[in-house]
Coordinates of C-alpha atoms in Angstrom, one line a residue:
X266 CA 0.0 0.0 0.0
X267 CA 1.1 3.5 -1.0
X268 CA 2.8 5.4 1.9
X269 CA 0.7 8.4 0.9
X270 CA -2.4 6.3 0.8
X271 CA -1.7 4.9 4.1
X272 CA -1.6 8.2 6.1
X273 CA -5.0 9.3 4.7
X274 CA -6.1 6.2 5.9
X275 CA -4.7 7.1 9.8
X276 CA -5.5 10.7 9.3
X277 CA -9.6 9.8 8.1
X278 CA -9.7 7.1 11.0
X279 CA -8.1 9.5 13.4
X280 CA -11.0 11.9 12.6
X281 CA -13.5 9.6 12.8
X282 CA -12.5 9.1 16.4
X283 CA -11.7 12.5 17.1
X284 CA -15.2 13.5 15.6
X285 CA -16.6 10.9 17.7
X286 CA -14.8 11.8 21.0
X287 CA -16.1 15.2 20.6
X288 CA -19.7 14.1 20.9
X289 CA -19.0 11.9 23.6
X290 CA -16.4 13.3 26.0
X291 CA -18.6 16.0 27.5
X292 CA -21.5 16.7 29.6
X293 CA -24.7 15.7 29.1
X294 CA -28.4 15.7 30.4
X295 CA -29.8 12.8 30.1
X296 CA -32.7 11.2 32.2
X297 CA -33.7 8.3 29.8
X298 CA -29.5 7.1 30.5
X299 CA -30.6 6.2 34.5
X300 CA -33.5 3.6 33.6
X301 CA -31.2 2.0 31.0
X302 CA -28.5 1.2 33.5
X303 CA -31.4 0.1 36.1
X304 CA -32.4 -2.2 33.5
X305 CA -29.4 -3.2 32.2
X306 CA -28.7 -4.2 36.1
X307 CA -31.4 -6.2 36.6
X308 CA -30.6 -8.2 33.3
X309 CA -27.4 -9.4 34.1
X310 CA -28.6 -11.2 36.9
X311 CA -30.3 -13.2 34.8
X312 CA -33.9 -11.2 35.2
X313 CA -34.9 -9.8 31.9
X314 CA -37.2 -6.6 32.7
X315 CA -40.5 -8.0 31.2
X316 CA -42.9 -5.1 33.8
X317 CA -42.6 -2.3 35.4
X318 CA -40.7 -3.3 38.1
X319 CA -39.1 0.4 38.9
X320 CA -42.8 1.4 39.5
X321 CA -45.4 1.5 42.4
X322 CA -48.0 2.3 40.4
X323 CA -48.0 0.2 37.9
X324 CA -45.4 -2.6 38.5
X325 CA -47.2 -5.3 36.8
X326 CA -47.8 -3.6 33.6
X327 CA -46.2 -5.1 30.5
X328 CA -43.2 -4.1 29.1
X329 CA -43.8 -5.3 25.3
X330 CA -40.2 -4.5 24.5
X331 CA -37.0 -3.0 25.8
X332 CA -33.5 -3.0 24.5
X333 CA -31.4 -5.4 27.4
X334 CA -29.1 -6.1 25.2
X335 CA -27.6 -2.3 25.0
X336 CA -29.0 -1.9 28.8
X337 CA -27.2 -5.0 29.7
X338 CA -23.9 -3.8 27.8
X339 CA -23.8 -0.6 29.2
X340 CA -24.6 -1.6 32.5
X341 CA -21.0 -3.6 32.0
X342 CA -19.4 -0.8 30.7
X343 CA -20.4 1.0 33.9
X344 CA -19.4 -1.3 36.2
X345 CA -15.8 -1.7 34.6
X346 CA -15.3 2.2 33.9
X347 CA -18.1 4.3 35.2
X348 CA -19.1 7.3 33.1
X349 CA -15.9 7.4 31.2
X350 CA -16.7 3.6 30.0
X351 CA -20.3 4.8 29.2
X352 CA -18.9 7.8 27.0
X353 CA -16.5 5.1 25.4
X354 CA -19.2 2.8 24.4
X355 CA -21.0 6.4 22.7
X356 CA -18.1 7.1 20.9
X357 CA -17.8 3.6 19.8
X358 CA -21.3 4.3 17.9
X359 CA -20.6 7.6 16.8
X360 CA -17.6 6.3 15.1
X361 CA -18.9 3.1 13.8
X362 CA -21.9 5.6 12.3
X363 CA -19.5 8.4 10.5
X364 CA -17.4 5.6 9.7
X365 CA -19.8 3.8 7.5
X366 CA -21.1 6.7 6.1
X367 CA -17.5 7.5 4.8
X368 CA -17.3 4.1 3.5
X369 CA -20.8 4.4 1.9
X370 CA -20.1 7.6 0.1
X371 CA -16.2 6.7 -0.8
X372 CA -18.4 4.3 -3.2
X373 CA -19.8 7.2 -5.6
X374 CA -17.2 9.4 -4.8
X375 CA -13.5 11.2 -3.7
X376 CA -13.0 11.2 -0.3
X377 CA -12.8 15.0 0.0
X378 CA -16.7 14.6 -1.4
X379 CA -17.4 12.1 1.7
X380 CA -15.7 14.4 4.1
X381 CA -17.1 17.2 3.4
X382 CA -20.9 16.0 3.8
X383 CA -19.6 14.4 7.2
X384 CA -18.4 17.9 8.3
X385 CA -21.9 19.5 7.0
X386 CA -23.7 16.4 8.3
X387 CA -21.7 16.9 12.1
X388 CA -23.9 19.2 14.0
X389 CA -27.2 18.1 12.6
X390 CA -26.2 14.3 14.7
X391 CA -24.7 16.8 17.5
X392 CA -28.1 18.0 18.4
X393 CA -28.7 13.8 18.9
X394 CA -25.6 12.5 20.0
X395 CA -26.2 11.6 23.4
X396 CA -25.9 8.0 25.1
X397 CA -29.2 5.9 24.5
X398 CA -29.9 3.4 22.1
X399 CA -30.9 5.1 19.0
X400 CA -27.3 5.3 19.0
X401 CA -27.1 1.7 18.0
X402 CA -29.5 2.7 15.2
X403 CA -27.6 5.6 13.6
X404 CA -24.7 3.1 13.5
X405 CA -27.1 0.0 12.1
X406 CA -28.9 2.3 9.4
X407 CA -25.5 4.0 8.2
X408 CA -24.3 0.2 8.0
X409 CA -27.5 -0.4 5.7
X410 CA -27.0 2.4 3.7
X411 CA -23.0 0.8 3.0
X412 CA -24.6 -2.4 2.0
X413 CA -27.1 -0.5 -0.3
X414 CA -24.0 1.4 -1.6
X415 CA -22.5 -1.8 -2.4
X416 CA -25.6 -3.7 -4.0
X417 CA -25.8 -0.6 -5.9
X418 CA -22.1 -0.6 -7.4
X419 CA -22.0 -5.0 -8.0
X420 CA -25.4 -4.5 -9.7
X421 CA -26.1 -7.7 -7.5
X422 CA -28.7 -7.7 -4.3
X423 CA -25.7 -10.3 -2.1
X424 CA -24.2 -7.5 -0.4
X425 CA -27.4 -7.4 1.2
X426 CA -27.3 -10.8 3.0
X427 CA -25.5 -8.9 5.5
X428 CA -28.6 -6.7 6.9
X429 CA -30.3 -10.4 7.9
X430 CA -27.6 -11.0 10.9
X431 CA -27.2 -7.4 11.5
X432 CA -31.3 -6.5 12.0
X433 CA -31.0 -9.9 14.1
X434 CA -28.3 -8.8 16.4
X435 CA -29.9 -4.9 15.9
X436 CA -33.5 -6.5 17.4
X437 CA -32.1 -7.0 20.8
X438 CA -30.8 -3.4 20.7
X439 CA -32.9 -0.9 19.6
X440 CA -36.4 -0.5 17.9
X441 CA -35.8 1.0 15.1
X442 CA -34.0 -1.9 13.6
X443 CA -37.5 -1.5 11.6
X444 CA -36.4 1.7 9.6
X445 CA -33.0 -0.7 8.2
X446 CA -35.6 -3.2 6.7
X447 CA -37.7 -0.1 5.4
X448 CA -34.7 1.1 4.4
X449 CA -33.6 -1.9 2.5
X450 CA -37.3 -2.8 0.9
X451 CA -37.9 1.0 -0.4
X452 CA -34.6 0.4 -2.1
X453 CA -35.9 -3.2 -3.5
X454 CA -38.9 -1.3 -4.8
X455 CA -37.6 1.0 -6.7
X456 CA -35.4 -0.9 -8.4
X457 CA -38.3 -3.3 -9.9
X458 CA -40.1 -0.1 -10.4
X459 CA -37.8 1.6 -11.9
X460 CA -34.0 -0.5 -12.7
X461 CA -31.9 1.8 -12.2
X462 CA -28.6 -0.1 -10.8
X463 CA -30.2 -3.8 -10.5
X464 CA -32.3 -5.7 -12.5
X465 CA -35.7 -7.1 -11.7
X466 CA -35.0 -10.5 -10.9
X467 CA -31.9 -8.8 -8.1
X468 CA -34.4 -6.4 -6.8
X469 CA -36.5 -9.2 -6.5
X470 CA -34.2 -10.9 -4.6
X471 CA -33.1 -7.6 -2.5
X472 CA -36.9 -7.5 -1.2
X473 CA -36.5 -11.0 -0.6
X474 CA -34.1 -9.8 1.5
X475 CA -35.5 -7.7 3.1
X476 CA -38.7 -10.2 3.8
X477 CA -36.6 -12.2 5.8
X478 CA -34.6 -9.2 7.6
X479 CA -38.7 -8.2 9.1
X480 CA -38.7 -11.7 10.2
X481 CA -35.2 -11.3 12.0
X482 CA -36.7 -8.6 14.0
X483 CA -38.0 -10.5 16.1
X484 CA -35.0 -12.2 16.9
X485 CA -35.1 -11.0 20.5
X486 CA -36.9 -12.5 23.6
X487 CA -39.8 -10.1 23.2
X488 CA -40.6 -11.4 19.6
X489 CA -43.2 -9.1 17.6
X490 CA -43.5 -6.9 21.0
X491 CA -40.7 -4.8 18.7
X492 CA -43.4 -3.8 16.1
X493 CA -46.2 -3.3 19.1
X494 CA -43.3 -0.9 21.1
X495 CA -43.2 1.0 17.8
X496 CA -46.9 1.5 17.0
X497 CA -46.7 2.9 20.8
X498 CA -44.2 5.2 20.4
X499 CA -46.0 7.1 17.5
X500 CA -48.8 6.9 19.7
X501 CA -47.5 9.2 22.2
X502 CA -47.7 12.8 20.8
X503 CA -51.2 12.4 20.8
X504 CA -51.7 12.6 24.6
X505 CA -48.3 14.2 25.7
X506 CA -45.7 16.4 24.2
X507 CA -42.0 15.3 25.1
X508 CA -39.4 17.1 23.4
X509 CA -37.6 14.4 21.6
X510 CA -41.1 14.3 20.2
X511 CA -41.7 18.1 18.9
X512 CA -40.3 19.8 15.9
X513 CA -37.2 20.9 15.6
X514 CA -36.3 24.7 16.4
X515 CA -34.1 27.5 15.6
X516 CA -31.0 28.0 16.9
X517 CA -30.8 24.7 18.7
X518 CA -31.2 22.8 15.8
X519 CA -29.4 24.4 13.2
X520 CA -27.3 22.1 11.9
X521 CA -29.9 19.9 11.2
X522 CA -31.7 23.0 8.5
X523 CA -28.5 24.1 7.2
X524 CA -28.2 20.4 6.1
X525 CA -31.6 20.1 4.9
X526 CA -31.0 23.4 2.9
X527 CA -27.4 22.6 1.1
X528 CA -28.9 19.0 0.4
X529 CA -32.0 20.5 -1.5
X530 CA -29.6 22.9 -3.0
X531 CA -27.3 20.3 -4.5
X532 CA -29.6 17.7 -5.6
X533 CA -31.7 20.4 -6.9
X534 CA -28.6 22.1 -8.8
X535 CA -28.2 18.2 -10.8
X536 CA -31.6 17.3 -11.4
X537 CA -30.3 14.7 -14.5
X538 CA -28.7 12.9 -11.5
X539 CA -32.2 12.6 -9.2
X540 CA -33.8 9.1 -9.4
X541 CA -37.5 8.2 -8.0
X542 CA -35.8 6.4 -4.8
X543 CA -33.5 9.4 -4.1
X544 CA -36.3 12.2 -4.1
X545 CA -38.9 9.9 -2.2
X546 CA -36.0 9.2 0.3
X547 CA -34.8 12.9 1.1
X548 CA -38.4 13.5 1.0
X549 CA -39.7 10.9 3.8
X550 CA -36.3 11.9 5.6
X551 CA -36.6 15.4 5.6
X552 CA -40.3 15.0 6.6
X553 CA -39.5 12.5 9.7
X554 CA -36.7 15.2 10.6
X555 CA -39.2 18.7 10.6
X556 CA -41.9 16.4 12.5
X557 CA -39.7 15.1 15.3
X558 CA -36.8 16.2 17.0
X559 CA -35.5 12.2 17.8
X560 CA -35.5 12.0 13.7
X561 CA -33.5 15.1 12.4
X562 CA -30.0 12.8 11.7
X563 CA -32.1 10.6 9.5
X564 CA -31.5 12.8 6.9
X565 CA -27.6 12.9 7.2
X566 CA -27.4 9.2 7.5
X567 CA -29.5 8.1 4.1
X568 CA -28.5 10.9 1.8
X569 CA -24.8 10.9 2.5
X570 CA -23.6 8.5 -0.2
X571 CA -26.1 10.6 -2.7
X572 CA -24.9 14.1 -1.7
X573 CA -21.6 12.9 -2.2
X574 CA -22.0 12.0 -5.5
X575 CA -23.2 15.3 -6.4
X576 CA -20.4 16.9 -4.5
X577 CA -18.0 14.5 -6.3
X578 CA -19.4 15.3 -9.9
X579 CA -18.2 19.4 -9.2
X580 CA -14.9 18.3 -8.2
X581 CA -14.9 16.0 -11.5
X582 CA -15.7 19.7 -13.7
X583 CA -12.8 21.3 -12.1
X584 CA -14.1 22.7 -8.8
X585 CA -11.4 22.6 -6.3
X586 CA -11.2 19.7 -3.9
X587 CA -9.8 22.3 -1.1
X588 CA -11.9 25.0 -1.6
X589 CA -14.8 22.6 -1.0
X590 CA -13.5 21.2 1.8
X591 CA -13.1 25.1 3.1
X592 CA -16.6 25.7 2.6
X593 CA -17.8 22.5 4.1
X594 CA -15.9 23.6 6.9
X595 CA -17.3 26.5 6.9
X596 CA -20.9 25.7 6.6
X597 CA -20.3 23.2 9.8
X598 CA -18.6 26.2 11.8
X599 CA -21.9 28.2 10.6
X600 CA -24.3 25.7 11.7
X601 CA -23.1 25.0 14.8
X602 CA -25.8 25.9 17.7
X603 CA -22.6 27.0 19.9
X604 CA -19.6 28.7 19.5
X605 CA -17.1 25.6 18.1
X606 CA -14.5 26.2 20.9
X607 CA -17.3 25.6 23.3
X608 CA -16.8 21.7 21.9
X609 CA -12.8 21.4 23.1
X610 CA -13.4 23.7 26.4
X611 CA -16.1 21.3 27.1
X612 CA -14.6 18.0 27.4
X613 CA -15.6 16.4 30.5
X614 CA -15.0 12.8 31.1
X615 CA -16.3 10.4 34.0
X616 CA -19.8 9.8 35.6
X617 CA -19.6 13.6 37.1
X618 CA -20.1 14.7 33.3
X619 CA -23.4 12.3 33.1
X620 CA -24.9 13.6 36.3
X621 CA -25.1 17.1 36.2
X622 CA -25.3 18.4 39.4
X623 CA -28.1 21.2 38.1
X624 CA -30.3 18.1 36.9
X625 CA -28.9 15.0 39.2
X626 CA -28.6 15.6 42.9
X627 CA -25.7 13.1 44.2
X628 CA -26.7 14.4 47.8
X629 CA -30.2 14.5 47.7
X630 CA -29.9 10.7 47.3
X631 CA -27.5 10.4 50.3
X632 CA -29.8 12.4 52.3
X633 CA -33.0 9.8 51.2
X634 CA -30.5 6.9 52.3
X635 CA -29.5 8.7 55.6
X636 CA -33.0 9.0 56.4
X637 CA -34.6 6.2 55.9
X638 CA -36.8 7.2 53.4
X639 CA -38.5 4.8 51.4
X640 CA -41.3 2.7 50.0
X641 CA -43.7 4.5 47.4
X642 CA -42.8 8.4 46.1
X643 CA -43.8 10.4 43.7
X644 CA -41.3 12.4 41.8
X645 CA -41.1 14.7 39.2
X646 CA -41.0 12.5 35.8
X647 CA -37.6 13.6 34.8
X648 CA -36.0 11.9 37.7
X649 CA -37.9 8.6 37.6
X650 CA -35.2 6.9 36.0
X651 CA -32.1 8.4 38.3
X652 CA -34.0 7.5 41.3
X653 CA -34.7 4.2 40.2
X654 CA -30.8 3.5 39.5
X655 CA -30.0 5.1 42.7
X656 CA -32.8 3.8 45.0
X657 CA -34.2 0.9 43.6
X658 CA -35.9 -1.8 45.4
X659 CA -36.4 0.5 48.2
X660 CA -37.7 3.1 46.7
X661 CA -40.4 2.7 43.8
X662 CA -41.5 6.0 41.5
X663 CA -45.0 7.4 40.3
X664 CA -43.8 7.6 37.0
X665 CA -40.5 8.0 34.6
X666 CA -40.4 9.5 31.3
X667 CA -40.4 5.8 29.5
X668 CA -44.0 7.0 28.3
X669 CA -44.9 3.0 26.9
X670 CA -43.8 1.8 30.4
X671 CA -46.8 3.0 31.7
X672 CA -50.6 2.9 30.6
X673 CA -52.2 5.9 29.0
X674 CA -54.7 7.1 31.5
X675 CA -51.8 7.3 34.4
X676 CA -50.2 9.9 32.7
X677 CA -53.8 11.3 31.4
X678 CA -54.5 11.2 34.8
X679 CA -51.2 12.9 36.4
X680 CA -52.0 15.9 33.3
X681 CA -55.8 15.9 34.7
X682 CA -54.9 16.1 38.8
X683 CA -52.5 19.2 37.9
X684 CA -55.1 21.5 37.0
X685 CA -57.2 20.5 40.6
X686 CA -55.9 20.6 43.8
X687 CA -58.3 17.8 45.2
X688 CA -57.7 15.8 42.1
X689 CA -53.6 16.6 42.7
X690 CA -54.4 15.1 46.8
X691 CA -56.4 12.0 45.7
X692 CA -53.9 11.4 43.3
X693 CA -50.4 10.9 46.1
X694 CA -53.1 10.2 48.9
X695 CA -50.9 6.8 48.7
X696 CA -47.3 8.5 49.2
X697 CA -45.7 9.8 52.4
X698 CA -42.8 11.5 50.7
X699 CA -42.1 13.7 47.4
X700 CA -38.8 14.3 45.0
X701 CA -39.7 17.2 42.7
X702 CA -37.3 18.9 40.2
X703 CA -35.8 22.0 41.0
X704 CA -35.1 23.3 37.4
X705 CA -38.0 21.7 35.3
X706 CA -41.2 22.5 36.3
X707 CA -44.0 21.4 34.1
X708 CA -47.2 19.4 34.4
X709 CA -45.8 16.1 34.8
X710 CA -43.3 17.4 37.6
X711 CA -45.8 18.2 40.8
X712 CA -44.4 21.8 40.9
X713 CA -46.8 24.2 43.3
X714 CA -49.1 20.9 43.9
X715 CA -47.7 20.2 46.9
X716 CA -49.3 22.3 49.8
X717 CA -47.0 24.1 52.5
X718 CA -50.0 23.4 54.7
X719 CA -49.8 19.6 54.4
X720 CA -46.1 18.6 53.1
X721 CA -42.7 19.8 54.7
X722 CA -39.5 20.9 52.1
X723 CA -37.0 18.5 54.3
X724 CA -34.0 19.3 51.9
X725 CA -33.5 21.0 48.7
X726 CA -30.9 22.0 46.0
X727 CA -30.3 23.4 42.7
X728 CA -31.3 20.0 41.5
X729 CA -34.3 18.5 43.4
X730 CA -37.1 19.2 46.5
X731 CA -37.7 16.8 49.2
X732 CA -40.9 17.0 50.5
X733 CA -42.7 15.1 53.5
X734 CA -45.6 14.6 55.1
X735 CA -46.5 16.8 58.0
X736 CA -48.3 13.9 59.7
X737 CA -47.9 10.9 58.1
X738 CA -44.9 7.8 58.6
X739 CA -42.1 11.0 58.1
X740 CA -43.6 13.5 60.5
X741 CA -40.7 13.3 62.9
X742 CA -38.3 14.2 59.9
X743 CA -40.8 16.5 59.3
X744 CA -40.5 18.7 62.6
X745 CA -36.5 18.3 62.9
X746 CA -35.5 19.0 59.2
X747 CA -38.4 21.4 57.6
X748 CA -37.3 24.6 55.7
X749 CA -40.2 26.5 57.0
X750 CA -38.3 29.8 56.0
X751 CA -35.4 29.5 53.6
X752 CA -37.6 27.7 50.9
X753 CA -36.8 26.8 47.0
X754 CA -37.5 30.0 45.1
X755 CA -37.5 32.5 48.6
X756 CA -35.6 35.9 47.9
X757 CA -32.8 35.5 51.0
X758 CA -32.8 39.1 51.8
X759 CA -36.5 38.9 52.4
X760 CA -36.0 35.9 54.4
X761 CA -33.0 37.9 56.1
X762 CA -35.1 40.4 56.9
X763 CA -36.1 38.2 59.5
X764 CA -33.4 37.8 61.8
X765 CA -33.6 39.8 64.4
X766 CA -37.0 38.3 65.2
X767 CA -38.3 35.2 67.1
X768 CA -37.2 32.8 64.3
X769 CA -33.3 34.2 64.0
X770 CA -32.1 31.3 65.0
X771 CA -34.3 28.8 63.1
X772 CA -33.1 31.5 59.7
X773 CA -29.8 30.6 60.9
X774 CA -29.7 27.3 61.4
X775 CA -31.9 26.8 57.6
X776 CA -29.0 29.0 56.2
X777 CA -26.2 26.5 57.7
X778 CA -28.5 23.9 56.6
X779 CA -28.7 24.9 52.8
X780 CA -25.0 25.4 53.1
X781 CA -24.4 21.7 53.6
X782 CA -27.3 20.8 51.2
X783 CA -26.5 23.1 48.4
X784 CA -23.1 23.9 48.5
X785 CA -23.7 25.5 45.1
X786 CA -26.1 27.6 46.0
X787 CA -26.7 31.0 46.7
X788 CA -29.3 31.4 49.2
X789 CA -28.0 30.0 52.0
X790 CA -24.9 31.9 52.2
X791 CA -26.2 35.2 51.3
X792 CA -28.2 34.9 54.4
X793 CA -25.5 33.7 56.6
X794 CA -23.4 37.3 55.1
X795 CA -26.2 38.9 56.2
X796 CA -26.6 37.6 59.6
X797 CA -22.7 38.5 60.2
X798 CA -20.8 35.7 59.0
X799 CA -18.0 37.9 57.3
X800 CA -16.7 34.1 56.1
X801 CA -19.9 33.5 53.9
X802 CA -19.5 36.9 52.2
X803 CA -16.6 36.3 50.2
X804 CA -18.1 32.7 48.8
X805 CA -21.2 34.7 47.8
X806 CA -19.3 37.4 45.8
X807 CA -17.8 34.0 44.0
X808 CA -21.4 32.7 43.1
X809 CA -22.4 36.1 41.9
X810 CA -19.0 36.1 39.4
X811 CA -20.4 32.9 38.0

């Protein structure tokens, strides 16, 4: 092999992993992560997670599908590395994703034509690049898109055996192993529709193919419960808006429209080039992408090899292989929802990078542990899955944000409650203790429904609220450890306003309190500078610099 030829080879692969590290090493907000690795920990003891077993409201319901085999992996990965050994495994997929991409679109074209649609294509899979499953399937689809690629080239459907194994192995990991056999049959179609790079009797044979690759989906212990899963999860905007769910939106998604917009452009500016099969697929693509959030790399991963191959065909007429690599480059840099340095001065590695202390409160948890708490809770539903990872089986949540995990009318019914206080006390009449989310209110998080007059704030931080029942199985906690002044949301120089009164030295004591609680916080030590502790006043001019 050529020396020359050789060192692109390091210098793309070194990319690839570099690209990849980028999108792994940093921090990341995540809630969905914390049910997988509960999961993932019950399966390796040889319990595959067939209810709700997190839950104590619904702990027998059916789970019709999940993906153990990545839960079951990552859990691993945890256990040998932590965090850092989680962001590995993400990079590993990231990598394996741009990876076959490049080798899908090296087919039709240069490599400077591959890299530059990666470097377009980078922040419109940013926006998604975060460590859950549909990682598995950004890697599995680019994979089907190679072995398209290939079919394509031979003029012969074998290079599609392949996608039988891989939507096998793909079953056990992540649901949409469904869009690589849509993937491969809508290529099958239009090539006995219309031959265009196989003949009828191959295409026949590709949506043979792809016959038996929908039978390999349910190659997994849940069987067709993959195809029910899916049916569920379109379900769900109709009764609940999540965000992975929603449209995409300016600026946060801008990578993924300045993607969509170049693409149009270019297959647009060659319209002797389009086929049936490439328009209908940028079409469905770009569709899926505008309608939901979760969907918006779609587009990068199918129309790589096909942009490429436009891109290519300028170089061939003489355009300049740098100067389109300089304004791939800069298109990326333009797209980009954050300034690009923000990506190196970022990096953070290790589980303290996974658990932002703003979403995930570490000593919240201690705290539930020190206490004793237990039993039955209801939380806010973007901590459902940390709390199971940290406090299951003796603690069991209302709810979590796996929306198929649960039926309908609980979370129909958790909507309803919030807009009546009755309803909202009938509804937790069966829980003696509350962790509600700091940061996120909304009407799945029990923000403002729980009433001063009947629960007690027993610890909180910029993360979470503890709350307790004044007379139930916590009261005692209740009397010894209540905020009754120095509360989530209170204006400390208000609340410092009383300490020259009867309850100085409760004020005080809160304000230590909150120190220890929420050492991040502001509160707290503002009201300790107040009350004359010259040593809080300098670590309050330090928050305030933030």
């Amino acid at each position: 092999m050529p020396v020359s030829s050789t060192r692109a080879r390091v210098a793309i692969t070194a990319a690839i992993i570099g690209a990849a590290a980028l999108l792994s090493v940093r921090s990341a907000y995540e809630p969905d992560l914390w049910w997988h690795l509960a999961q993932g920990r019950e399966t390796v003891t040889g319990e595959l997670v067939r209810a709700n077993i997190f839950s104590f409201t619904h702990p027998q319901y059916r789970q019709v599908f999940t993906p153990w085999l990545f839960d079951a992996g990552l859990y691993r990965a945890w256990q040998w590395g932590g965090g850092a050994a989680v962001q590995a495994v993400q990079a590993l997929l990231l990598a394996a994703t741009f990876a076959f991409l490049f080798a899908a679109s090296r087919i039709r074209a240069p490599a400077s034509a591959a890299i530059a649609v990666l470097l377009l294509g980078f922040f419109a899979i940013e926006a998604r690049a975060i460590p859950r499953p549909h990682l598995v399937s950004f890697a599995g689809l680019a994979a089907c898109v190679w072995l398209i690629e290939r079919a394509r080239a031979r003029g012969r459907a074998s290079p599609l055996f392949l996608a039988v194994p891989l939507v096998a192995l793909w079953s056990n990991l992540h649901v949409e192993c469904v869009l690589g056999v849509v993937l491969i049959a809508g290529f099958a179609l239009a090539e006995m529709a219309w031959p265009v790079a196989l003949s009828r009797r191959e295409a026949f044979i590709a949506l043979s193919v792809a016959g038996v690759a929908g039978l390999a989906t349910m190659a997994n212990p849940y069987g067709w419960g993959v195809l029910y899963y899916l049916y569920e999860n379109l379900a769900v905007p109709g009764f609940v808006e999540i965000a992975e769910l929603a449209p995409p939106y300016w600026p946060n998604y801008r990578g993924f429209f300045v993607f969509l917009g170049v693409a149009a452009l270019l297959l647009l500016s060659q319209p002797r080039r389009l086929s049936v099969r490439e328009v209908a697929l940028f079409v469905l693509a770009a569709a899926l992408g505008l309608r939901f959030i979760r969907l918006t790399p779609l587009v990068v991963i199918v129309t790589a090899p096909m942009l490429a191959a436009r891109v290519g065909a300028l170089v061939e007429r003489g355009l300049d292989r740098r100067a389109v690599l300089v304004t791939a480059l800069a298109l990326a840099v333009a797209a980009s929802p954050v300034p690009v340095s923000r990506l190196v001065t970022g990096l953070r590695a290790g589980s303290a990078a996974l658990t932002p202390s703003a979403f995930f409160s570490a000593r919240a948890v201690a705290f539930i542990r020190q206490e004793g708490l237990s039993g039955p809770l209801f939380n806010s539903n973007n901590l459902g899955g940390y709390l199971a990872w940290s406090l299951y089986p003796d603690g069991r949540v209302f709810q979590d944000s796996r929306l198929q995990a649960y039926p309908r009318a609980h979370f129909e019914g958790i909507l309803a409650a919030s807009r009546s206080q009755a309803e909202w006390d009938a509804l937790v009449a069966g829980v003696e203790w509350a962790v509600l989310s700091t940061p996120r209110p909304n009407s799945l998080s029990g923000a403002g429904r729980f009433l001063p007059t009947e629960w007690a704030t027993v610890f909180w931080d910029e993360a979470c609220e503890i709350l307790v029942r004044r007379d139930g199985r916590y009261a005692g906690l209740a009397s010894a450890r209540e905020y009754r002044h120095l509360r989530p949301g209170s204006d400390p120089f208000l609340v410092a306003g009383g300490l020259g009164g009867a309850d100085g030295d409760r004020i005080r004591d809160e304000a230590r309190r909150q120190g220890l609680d929420n050492p991040d916080g502001y509160a707290g030590l503002m009201v300790l500078c107040l009350a004359g502790d010259a040593a809080s006043c300098p670590r309050t001019n330090r928050r305030d610099s933030r």
